[in-house]
Coordinates of C-alpha atoms in Angstrom, one line a residue:
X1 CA 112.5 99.6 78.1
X2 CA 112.1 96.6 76.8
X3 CA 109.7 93.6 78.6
X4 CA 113.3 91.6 79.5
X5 CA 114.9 94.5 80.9
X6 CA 111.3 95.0 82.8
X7 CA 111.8 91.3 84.4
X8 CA 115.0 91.4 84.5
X9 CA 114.5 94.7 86.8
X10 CA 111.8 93.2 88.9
X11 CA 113.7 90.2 89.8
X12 CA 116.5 91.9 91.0
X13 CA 114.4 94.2 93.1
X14 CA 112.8 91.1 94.9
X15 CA 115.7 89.7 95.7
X16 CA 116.7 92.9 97.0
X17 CA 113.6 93.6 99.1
X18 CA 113.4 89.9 100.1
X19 CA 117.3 90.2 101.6
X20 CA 116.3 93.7 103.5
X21 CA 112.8 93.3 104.4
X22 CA 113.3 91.5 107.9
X23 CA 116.0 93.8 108.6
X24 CA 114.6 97.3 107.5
X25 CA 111.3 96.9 106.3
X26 CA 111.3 100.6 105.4
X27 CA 113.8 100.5 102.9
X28 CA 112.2 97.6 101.4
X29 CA 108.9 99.1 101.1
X30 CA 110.5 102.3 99.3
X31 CA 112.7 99.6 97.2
X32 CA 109.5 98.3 96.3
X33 CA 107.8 101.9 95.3
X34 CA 111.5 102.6 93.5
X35 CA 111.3 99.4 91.1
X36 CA 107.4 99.8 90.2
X37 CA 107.9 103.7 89.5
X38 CA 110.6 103.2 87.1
X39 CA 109.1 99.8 85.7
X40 CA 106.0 102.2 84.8
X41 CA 108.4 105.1 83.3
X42 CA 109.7 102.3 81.2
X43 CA 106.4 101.4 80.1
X44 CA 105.6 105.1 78.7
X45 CA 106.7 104.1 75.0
X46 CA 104.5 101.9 74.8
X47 CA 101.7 103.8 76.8
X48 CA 102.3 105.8 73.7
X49 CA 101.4 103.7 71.3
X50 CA 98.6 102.0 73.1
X51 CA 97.1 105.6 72.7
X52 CA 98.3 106.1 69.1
X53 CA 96.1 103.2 68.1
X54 CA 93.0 104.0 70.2
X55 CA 93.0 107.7 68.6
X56 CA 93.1 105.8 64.8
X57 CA 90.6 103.2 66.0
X58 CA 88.5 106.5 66.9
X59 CA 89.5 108.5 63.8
X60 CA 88.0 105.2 61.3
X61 CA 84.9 104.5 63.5
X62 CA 83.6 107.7 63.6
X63 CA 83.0 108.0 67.2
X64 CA 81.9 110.8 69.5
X65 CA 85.0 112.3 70.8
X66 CA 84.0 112.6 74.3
X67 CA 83.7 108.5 74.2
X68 CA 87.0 108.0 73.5
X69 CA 88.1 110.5 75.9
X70 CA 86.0 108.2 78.7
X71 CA 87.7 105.4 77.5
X72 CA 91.2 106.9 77.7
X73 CA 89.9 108.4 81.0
X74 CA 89.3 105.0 82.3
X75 CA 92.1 102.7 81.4
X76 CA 94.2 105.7 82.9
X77 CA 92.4 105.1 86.6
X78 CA 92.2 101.4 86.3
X79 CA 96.4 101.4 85.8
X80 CA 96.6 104.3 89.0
X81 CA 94.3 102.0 91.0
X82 CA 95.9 99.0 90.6
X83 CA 99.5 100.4 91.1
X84 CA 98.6 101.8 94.3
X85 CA 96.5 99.4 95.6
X86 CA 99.4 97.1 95.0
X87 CA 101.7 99.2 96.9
X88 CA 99.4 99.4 99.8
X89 CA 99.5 95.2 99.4
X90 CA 103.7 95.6 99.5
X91 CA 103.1 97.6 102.7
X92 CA 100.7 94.6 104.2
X93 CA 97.9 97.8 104.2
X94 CA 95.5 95.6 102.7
X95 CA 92.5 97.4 104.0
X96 CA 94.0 100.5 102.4
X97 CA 94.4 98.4 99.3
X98 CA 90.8 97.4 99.7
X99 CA 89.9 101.1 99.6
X100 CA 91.8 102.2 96.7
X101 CA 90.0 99.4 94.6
X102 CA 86.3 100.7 95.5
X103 CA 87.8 104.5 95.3
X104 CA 89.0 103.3 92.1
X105 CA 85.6 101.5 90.8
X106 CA 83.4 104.5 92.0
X107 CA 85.1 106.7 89.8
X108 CA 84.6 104.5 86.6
X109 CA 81.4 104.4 87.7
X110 CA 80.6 108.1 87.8
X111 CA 82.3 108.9 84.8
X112 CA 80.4 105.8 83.2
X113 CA 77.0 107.6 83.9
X114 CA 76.8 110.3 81.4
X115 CA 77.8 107.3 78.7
X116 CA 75.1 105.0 80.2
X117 CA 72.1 108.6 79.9
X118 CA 73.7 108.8 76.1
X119 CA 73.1 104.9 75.4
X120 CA 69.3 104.9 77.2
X121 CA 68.8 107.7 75.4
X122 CA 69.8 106.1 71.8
X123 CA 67.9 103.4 72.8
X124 CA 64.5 105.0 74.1
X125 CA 64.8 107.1 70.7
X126 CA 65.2 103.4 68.6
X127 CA 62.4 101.9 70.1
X128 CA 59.8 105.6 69.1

């Protein structure tokens, strides 16, 4: 799907949600879910590529496998974060929101830590 159908999609579904929301929020909110979810599917091609390029960025810079593997790892739970914490914003559950974005930041964080022993551990061995 190409970026115009994408907008193209999008604005239709506001104006849908806007029209329904005061009369069946419910509907709206799953309107909502509806246009993001298929919005994302249409994004997959290019999700593709994104990861076609990564693996030849990896494959010419000789890097450890496991660090691009982090680094697919994390983009893929930044995007999940952000999609439902914006959901959780659609359904004016902004606490809920609040929480997805620190769930989502602690589990960078922990899979960060075994990068951040390897890098203290390249450095400590420069500086011998």
């Amino acid at each position: 799907m190409e970026i115009t159908q994408m907008a193209a999609l999008a604005l239709i579904g506001v104006c849908l949600i806007v029209t329904i929301k005061n009369h069946r929020p419910e509907i709206a909110l799953l309107l909502s879910v509806l246009c993001g979810v298929i919005i994302l599917a249409g994004c997959i091609p290019q999700i593709k590529s994104v990861i076609d390029g990564i693996k030849n960025i990896y494959n010419m810079s000789g890097i450890e496998p496991e660090y691009m593997g982090l680094l697919l790892k994390v983009i893929g739970i930044v995007y999940i974060t952000e999609f439902s914490s914006g959901i959780c914003k659609d359904a004016n559950e902004e606490s809920i929101a609040l929480k997805v974005q620190l769930a989502g930041k602690v589990t960078i964080l922990g899979i960060a830590i075994p990068l951040m022993v390897d890098i203290l551990n390249i450095i400590s061995g420069i500086l011998k």
